[in-house]
Short mmCIF file of C-alpha atoms in Angstrom, two decimals:
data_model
loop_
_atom_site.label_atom_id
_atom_site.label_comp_id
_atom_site.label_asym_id
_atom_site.label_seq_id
_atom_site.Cartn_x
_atom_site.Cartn_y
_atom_site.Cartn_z
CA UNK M 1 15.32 -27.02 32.36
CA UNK M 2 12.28 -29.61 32.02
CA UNK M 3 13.43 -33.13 31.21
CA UNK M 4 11.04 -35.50 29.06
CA UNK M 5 11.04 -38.86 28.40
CA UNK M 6 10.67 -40.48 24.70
CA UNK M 7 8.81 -43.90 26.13
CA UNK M 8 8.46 -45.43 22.40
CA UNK M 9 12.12 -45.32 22.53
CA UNK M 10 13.39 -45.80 26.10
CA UNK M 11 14.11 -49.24 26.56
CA UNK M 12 15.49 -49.17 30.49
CA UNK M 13 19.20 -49.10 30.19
CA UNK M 14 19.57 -46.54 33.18
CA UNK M 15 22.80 -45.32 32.47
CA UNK M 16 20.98 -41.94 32.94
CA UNK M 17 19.47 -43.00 36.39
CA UNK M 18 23.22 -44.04 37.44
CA UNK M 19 24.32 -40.41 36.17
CA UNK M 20 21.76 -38.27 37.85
CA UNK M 21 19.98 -40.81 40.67
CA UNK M 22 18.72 -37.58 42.41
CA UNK M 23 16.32 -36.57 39.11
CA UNK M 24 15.21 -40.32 38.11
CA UNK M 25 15.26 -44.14 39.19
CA UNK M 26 14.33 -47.36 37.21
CA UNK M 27 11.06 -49.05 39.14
CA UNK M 28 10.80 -52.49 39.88
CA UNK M 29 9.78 -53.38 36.56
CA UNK M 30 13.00 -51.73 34.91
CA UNK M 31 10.72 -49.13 33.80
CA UNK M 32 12.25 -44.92 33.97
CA UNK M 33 10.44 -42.72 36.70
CA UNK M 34 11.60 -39.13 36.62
CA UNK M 35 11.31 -37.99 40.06
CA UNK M 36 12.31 -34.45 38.87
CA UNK M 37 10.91 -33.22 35.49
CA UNK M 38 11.93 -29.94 36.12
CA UNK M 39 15.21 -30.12 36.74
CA UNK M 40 16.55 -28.11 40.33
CA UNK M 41 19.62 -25.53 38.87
CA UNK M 42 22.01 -27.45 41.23
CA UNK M 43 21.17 -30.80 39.04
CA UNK M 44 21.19 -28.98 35.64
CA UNK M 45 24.46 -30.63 34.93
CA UNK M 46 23.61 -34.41 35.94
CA UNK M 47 20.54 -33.92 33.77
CA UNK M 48 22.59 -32.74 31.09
CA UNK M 49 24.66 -35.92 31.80
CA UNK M 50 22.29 -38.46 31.79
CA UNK M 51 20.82 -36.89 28.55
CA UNK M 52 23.94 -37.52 26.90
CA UNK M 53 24.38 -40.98 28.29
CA UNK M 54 20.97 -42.49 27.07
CA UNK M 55 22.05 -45.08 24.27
CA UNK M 56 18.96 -44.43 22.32
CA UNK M 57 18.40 -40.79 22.44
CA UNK M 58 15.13 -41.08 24.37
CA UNK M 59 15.87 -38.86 26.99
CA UNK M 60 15.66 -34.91 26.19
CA UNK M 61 16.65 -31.99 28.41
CA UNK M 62 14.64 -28.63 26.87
CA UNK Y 1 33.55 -27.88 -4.20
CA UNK Y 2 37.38 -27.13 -4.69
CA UNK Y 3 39.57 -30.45 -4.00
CA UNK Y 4 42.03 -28.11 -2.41
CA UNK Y 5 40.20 -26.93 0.50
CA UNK Y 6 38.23 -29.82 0.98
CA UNK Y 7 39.90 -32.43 3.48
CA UNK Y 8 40.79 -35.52 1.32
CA UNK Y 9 43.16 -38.67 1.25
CA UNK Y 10 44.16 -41.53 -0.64
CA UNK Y 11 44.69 -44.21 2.05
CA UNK Y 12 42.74 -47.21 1.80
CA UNK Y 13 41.03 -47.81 5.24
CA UNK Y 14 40.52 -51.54 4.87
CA UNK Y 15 44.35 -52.87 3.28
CA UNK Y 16 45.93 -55.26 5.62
CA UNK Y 17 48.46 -53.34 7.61
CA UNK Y 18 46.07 -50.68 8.50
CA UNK Y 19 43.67 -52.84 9.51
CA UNK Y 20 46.35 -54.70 11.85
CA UNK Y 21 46.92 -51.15 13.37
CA UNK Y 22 44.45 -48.44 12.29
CA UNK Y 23 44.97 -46.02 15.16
CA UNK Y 24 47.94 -43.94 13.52
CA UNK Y 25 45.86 -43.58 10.17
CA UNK Y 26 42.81 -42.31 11.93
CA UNK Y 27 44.93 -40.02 14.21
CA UNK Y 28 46.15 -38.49 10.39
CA UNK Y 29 42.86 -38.37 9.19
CA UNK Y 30 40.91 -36.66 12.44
CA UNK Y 31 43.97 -33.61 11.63
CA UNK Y 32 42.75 -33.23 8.32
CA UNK Y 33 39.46 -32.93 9.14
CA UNK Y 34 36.03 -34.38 11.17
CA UNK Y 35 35.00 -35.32 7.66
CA UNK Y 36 37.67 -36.19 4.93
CA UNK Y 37 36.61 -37.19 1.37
CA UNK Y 38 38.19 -40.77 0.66
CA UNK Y 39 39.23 -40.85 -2.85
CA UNK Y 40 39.56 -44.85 -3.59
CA UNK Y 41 36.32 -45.19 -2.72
CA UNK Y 42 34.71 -41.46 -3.68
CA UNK Y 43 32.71 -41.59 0.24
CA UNK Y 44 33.47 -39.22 3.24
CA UNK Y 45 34.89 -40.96 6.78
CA UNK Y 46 33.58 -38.99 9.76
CA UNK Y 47 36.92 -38.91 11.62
CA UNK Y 48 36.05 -37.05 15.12
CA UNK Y 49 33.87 -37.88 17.94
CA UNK Y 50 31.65 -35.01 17.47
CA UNK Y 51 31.22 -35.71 13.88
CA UNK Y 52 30.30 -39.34 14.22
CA UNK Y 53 27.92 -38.92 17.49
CA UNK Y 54 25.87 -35.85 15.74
CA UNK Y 55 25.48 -38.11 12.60
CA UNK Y 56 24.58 -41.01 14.62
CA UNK Y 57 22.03 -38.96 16.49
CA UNK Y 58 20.32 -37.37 12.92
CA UNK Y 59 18.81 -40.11 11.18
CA UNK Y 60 16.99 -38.07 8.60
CA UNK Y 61 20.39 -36.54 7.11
CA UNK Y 62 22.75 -39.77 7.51
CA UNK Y 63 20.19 -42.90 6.09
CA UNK Y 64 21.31 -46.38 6.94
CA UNK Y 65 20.47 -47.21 3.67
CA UNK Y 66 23.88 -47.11 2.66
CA UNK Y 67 25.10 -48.92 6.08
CA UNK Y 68 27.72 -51.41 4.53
CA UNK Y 69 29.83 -49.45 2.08
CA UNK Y 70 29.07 -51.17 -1.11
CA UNK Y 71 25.68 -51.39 -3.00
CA UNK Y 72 24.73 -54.48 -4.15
CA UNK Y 73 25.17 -55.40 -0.29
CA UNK Y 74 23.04 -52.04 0.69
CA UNK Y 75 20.43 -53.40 -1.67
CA UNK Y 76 20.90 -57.11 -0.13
CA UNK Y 77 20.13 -55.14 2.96
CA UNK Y 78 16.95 -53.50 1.97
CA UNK Y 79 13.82 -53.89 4.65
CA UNK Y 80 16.68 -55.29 7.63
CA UNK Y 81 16.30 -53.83 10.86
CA UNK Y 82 19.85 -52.75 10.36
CA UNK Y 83 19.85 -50.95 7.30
CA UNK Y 84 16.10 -49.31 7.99
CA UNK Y 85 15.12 -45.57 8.66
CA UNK Y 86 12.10 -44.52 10.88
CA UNK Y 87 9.16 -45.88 10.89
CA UNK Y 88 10.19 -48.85 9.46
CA UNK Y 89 13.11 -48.93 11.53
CA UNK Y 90 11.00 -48.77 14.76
CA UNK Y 91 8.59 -51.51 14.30
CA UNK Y 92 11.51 -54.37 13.60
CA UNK Y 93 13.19 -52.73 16.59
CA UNK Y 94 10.74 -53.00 19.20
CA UNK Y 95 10.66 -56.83 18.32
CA UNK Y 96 14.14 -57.23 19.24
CA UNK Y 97 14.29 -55.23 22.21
CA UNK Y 98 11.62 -57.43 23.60
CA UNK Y 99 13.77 -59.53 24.38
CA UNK Y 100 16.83 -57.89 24.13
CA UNK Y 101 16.14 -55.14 26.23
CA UNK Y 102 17.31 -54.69 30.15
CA UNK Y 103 14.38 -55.22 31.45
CA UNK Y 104 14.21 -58.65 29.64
CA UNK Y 105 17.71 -59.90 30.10
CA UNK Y 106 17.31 -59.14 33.50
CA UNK Y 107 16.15 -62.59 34.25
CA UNK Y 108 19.20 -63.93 32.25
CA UNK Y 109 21.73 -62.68 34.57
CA UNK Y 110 22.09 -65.63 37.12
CA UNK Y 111 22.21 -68.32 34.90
CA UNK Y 112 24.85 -66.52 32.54
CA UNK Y 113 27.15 -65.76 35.68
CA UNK Y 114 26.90 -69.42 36.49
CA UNK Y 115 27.71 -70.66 32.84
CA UNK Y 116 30.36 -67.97 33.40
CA UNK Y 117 32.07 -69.19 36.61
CA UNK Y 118 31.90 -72.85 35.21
CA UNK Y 119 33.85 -72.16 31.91
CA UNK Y 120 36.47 -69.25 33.42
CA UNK Y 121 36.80 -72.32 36.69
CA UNK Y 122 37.59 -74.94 33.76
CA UNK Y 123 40.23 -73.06 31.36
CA UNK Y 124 42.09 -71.55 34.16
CA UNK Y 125 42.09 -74.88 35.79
CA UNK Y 126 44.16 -76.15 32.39
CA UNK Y 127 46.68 -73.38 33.08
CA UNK Y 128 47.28 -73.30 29.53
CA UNK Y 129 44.33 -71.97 27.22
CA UNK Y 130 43.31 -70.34 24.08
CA UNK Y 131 41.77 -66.88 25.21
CA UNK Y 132 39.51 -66.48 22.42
CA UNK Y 133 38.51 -70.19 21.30
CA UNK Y 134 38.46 -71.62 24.58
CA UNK Y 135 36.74 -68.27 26.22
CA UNK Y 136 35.75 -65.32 24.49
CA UNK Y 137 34.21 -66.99 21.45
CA UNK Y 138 33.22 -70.24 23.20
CA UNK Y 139 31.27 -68.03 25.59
CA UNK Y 140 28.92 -65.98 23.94
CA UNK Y 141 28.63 -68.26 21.37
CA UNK Y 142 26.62 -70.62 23.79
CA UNK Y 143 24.46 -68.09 25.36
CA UNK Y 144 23.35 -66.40 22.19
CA UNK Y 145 23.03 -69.69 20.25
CA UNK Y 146 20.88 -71.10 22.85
CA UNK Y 147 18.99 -67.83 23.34
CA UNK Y 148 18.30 -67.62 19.80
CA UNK Y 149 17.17 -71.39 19.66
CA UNK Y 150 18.87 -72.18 16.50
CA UNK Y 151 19.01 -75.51 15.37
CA UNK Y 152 22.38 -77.77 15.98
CA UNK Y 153 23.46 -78.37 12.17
CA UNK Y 154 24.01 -74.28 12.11
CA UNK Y 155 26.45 -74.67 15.25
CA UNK Y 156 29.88 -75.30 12.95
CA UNK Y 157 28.98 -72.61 10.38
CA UNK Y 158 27.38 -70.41 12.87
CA UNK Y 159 31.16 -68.36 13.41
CA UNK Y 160 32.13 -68.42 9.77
CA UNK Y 161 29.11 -66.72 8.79
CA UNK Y 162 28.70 -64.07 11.34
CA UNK Y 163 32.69 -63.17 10.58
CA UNK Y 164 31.79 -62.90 6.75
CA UNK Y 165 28.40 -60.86 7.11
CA UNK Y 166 30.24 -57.90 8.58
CA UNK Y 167 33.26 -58.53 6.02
CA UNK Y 168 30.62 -57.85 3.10
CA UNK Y 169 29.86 -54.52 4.74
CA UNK Y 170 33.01 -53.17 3.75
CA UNK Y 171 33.82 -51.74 0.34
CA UNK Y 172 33.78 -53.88 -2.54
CA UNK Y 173 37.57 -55.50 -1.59
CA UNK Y 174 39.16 -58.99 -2.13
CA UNK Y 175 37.57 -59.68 1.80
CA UNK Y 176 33.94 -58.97 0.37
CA UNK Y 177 33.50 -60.45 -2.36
CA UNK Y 178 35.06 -63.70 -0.60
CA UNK Y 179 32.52 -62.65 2.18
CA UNK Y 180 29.52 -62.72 -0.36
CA UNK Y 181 29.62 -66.68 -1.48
CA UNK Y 182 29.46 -67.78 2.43
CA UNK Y 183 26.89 -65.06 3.42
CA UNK Y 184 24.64 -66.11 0.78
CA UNK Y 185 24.98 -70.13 1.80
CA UNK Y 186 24.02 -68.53 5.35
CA UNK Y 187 20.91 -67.14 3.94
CA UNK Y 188 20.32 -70.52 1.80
CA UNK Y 189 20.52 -72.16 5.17
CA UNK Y 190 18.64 -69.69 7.82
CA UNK Y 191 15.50 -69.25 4.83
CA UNK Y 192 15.03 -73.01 5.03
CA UNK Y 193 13.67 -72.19 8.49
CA UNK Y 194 10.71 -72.65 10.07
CA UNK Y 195 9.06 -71.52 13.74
CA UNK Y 196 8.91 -75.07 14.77
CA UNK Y 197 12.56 -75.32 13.66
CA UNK Y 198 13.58 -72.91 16.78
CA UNK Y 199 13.20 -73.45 20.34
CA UNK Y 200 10.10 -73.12 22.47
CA UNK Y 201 10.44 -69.41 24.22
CA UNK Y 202 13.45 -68.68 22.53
CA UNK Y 203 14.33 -65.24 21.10
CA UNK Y 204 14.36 -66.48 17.20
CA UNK Y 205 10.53 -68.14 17.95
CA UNK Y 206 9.66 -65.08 19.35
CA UNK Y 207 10.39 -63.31 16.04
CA UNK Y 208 8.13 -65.97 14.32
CA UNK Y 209 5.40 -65.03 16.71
CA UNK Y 210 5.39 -61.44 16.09
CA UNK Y 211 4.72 -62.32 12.34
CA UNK Y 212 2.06 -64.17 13.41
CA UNK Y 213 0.69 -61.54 15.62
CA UNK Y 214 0.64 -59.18 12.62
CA UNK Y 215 3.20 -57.02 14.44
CA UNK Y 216 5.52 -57.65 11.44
CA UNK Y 217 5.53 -59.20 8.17
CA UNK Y 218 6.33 -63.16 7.60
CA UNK Y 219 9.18 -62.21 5.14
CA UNK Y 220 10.82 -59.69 7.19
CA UNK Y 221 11.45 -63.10 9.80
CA UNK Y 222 14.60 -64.65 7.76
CA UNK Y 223 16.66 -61.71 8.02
CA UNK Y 224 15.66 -60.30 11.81
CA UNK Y 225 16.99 -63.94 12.40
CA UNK Y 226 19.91 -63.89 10.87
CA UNK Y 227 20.67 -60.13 12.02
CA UNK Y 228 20.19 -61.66 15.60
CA UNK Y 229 22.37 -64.62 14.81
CA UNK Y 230 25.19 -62.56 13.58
CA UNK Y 231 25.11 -59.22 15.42
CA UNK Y 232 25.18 -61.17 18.69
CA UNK Y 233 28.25 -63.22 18.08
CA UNK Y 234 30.99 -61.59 16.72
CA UNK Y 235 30.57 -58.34 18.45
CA UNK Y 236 30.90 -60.06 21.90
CA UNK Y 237 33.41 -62.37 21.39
CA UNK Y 238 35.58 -59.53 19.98
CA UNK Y 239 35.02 -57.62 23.08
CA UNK Y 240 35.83 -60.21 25.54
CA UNK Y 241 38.77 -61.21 23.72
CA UNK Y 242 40.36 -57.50 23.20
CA UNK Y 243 39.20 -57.11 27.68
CA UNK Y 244 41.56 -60.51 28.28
CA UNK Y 245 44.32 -58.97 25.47
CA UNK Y 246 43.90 -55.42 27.32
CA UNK Y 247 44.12 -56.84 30.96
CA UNK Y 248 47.20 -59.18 30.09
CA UNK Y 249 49.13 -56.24 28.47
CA UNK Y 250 48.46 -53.66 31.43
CA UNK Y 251 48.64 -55.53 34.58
CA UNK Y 252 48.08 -51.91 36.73
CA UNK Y 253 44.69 -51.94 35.72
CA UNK Y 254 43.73 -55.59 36.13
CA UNK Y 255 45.09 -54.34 39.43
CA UNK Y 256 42.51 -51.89 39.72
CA UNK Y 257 39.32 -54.25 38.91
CA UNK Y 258 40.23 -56.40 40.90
CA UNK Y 259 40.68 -54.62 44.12
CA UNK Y 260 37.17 -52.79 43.32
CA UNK Y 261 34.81 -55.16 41.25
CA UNK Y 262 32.66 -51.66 41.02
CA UNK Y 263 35.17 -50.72 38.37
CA UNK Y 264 33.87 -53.46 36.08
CA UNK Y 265 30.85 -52.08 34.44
CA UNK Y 266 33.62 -48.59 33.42
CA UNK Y 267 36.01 -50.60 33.19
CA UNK Y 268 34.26 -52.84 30.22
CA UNK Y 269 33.12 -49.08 29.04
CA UNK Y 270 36.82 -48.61 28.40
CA UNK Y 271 38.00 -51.87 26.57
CA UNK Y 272 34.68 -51.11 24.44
CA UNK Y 273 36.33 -47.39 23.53
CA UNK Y 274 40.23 -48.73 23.60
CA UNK Y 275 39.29 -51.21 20.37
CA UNK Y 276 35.76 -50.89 19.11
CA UNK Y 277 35.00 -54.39 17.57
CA UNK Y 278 32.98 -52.64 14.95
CA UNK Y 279 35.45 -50.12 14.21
CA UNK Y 280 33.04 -49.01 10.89
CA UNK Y 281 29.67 -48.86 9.45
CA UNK Y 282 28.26 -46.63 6.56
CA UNK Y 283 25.79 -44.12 6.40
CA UNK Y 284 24.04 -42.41 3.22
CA UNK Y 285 23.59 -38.19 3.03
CA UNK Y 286 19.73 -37.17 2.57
CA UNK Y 287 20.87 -33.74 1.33
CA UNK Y 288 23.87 -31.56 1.63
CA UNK Y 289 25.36 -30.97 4.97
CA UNK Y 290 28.07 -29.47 6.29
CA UNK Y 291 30.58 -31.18 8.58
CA UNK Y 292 32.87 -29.04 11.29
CA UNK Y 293 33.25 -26.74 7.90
CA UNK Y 294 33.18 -29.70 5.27
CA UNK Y 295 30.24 -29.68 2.60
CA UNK Y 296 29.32 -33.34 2.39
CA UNK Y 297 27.15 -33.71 -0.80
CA UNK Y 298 23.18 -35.22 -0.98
CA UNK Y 299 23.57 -39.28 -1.57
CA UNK Y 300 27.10 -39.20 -0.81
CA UNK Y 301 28.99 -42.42 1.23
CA UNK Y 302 30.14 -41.93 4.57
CA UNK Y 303 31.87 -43.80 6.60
CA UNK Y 304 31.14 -43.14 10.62
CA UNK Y 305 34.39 -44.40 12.13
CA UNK Y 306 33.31 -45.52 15.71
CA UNK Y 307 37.20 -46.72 16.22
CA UNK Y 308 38.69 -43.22 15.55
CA UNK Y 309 35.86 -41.26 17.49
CA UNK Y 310 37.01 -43.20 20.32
CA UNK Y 311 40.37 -42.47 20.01
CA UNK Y 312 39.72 -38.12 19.54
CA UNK Y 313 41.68 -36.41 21.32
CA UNK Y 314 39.31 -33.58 21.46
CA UNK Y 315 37.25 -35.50 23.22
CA UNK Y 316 39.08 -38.12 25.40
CA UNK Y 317 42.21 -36.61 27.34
CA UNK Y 318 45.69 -38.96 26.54
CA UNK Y 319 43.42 -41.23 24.65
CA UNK Y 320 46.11 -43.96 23.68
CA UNK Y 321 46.32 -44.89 27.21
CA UNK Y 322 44.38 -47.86 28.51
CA UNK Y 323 42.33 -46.34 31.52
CA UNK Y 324 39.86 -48.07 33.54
CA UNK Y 325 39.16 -45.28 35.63
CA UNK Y 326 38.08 -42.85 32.92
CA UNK Y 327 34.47 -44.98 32.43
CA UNK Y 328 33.69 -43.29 28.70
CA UNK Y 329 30.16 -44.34 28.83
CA UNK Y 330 29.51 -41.94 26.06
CA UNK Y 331 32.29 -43.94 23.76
CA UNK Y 332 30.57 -45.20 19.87
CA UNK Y 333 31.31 -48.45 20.10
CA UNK Y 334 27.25 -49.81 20.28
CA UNK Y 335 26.36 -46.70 18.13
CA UNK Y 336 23.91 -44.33 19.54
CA UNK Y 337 20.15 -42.93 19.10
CA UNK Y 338 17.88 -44.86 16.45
CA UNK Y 339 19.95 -47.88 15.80
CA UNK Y 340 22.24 -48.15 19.16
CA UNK Y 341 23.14 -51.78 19.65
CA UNK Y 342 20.19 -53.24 20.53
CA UNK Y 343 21.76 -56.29 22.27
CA UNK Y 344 24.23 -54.12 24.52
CA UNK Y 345 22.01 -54.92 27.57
CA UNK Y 346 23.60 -58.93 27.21
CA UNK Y 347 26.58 -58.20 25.31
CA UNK Y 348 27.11 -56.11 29.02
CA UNK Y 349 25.71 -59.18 30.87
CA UNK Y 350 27.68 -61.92 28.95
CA UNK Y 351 31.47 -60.06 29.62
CA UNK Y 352 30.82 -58.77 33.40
CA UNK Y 353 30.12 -62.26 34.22
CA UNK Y 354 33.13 -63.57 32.21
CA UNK Y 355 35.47 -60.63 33.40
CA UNK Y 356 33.90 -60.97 36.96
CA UNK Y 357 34.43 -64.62 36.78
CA UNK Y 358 37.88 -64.14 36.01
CA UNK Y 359 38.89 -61.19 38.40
CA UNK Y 360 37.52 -63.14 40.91
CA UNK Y 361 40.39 -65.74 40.47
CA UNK Y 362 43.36 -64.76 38.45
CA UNK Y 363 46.00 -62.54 39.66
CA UNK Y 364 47.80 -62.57 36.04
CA UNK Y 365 47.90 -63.69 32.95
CA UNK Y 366 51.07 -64.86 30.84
CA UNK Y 367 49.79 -64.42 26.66
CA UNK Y 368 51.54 -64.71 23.95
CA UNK Y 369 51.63 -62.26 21.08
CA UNK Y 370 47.70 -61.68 19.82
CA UNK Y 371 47.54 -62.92 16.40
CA UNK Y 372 44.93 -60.63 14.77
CA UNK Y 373 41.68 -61.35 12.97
CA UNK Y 374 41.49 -59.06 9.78
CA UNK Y 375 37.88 -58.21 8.73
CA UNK Y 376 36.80 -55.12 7.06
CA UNK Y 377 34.67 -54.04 9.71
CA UNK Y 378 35.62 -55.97 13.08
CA UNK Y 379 38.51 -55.33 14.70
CA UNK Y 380 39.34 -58.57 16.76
CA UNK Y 381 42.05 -61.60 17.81
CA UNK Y 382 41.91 -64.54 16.11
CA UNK Y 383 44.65 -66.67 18.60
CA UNK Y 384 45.51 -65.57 21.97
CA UNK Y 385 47.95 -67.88 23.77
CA UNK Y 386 47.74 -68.09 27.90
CA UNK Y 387 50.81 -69.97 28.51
CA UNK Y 388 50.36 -69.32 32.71
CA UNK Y 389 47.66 -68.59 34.91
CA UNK Y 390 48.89 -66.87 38.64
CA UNK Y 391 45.75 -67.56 40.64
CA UNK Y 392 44.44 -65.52 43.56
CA UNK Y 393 46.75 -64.65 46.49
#
């Protein structure tokens, strides 16, 4: 599973960071880093998680 | 299609008594189907979570054109960030979430706890208050009117025409049409406006700017500025007043936030999904599509109901009961994908601060019965008596 960022569209809420904090943070500047594009099996659920959590549809698990 | 297999009904959605209670009527209509065909007003209500999230999240087969559920207010609507698709959508978007965004109310967050703690320290100092005048709409009504920048003569209208701008997006009902006459003095009023007319590094001069900047066009300003006006008022004062309502009626759970302010943020999450205060907005078909097993026609009505999705059973165990600890951050209530709320970031900041404020201090609150605030798409109190205040102990 490879996880992938729409950055036109992400606007920093991090409800996904607070559902799966070991695949992605928000910087200092608010801004999401994914620390984990491909996503580890053990995570695949978090990342399906904080995929489904993203207000705006900007985050995409593939 | 053949009426008899296709899921239909004859209630009307927006008639006082349903709107007082509308939870056993969309219970009847998510049985029927996740899309039932509405016959009084010939458009299709998306009943079930599933139904309304997928539509939600596929902008090129549910249009907002059609976003309030009558036409001459869709066409009223034209070229609004609201009731735009991609790429139009996108542009007017990005200058709202500016300053909307997280990352740019960020910075708002101490001075709105402050403004918080004063107000919640003054009404529960009285002992005996109005919940919603004297708190939930007095609050967010001074943050987003001085955030916006408007000018002072707009502050005793400002309510009244936020309340009838989502009353015209209903069907064409007794509530509309009254709605109509005091949206269009609003727009009389807000397309008198100029830049200089709004204050220095406020969010409605920033709008201004971005016309000048080329980013959008000078006559798309008016109505971003009255969609920020609006949007930002209602919604929140709704919210906060259905969290006191909520917390009064189920002391256990006040309980609950109290003893771990962590709950908060969930616990916010689930007076958002308990009673949506935009329990309905429309959406227009593209081309045919099927439903869970219901063919929905090309350039058909629907109706996404955000206050019955929350309430599916299919997808939120027991989901009559009031539950802080089930944190639905998935729950409709700010929309989702393309045109999710794009002032959720402070709607969040402006009723933590206020709930926070209030946790910090009151053991319980003694209300009267809610006296209810009938609009075709809010659902909201208009009176909530405290007649005691227990304090901390």
């Amino acid at each position: 599973m490879r996880l992938t960022i729409d950055r036109d569209r992400c606007e920093g809420y991090g409800l996904c960071a607070d559902s799966a904090p070991e695949l992605m943070h928000l910087d200092d500047d608010g801004e999401l880093v994914l620390d984990h594009e491909d996503v580890p099996a053990p995570s695949s659920a978090a990342a399906e998680t904080a995929v489904r959590v993203c207000p705006v549809a900007a985050l995409r698990a593939d | 299609m053949t009426p008899t297999l296709t899921p239909h009904s004859d209630v009307d959605l927006f008639a006082d008594p349903v709107l007082e209670d509308p939870y056993p009527t969309y219970r009847t209509l998510r049985d029927l189907g996740g899309a039932v065909h509405l016959a009084r007003l010939d458009a299709w209500a998306l009943t079930r979570y599933d139904a309304v999230r997928g539509a939600l999240g596929d902008w090129q087969t549910f249009s907002s054109s059609a976003v309030a559920l009558n036409e001459p207010v869709n066409e009223m609507l034209v070229g609004t960030v609201l009731a735009a698709d991609p790429p139009e959508h996108d542009v007017l978007r990005s200058v709202l979430a500016d300053r909307l965004g997280p990352r740019a109310v960020r910075s708002l967050q101490a001075d709105i706890a402050t403004r918080a703690e004063a107000l919640v320290e003054e009404v529960v100092a009285r002992g005996e208050f109005d919940a919603v005048t004297d708190l939930a709409a007095a609050f967010p009504f001074a943050v987003v009117f001085d955030l916006i920048g408007l000018p002072d003569d707009a502050r005793p209208n400002m309510l009244r025409w936020a309340d009838a701008t989502f009353n015209v997006c209903g069907p064409m009902n007794d509530r509309t049409a009254g709605g109509l006459l005091v949206v269009q003095e609003m727009f009389e009023w807000v397309a008198t406006l100029k830049a200089g007319d709004l204050l220095d590094g406020s969010m409605g001069r920033a709008i201004f700017e971005a016309a000048e900047a080329g980013r959008i066009r000078p006559e798309s300003c008016i109505p971003l500025l009255a969609a920020y006006a609006t949007a930002g008022m209602d919604t929140t004062i709704n919210a906060i007043a259905n969290a006191v309502h909520l917390f009064a009626q189920h002391p256990d759970q006040w309980d609950l936030v109290r003893a771990d302010p962590a709950l908060l943020p969930g616990a916010f999450n689930e007076v958002l999904r308990f009673d949506a205060p935009v329990q309905v907005f429309g959406r227009r078909t593209t081309r045919v599509v099927d439903v869970e097993g219901t063919e929905i026609p090309a350039d058909s009505q629907v109706l996404l109901l955000y206050g019955s999705g929350n309430r599916d059973e299919r997808h939120y165990a027991d989901p009559d009961r009031f539950d802080v600890t089930r944190a639905p951050v998935d729950h409709l209530t700010f929309g989702y994908g393309t045109h999710g709320c794009a002032g959720q970031a402070l709607a969040r900041l402006e009723a933590h601060a206020v709930l926070g404020a209030l946790a910090a201090r009151v053991h319980r609150l003694h209300v009267g019965e809610p006296k209810r605030h009938l609009n075709n798409v809010l659902r909201g109190i208009e009176s909530l008596q405290v007649h005691g205040v227990e304090l901390d102990r």
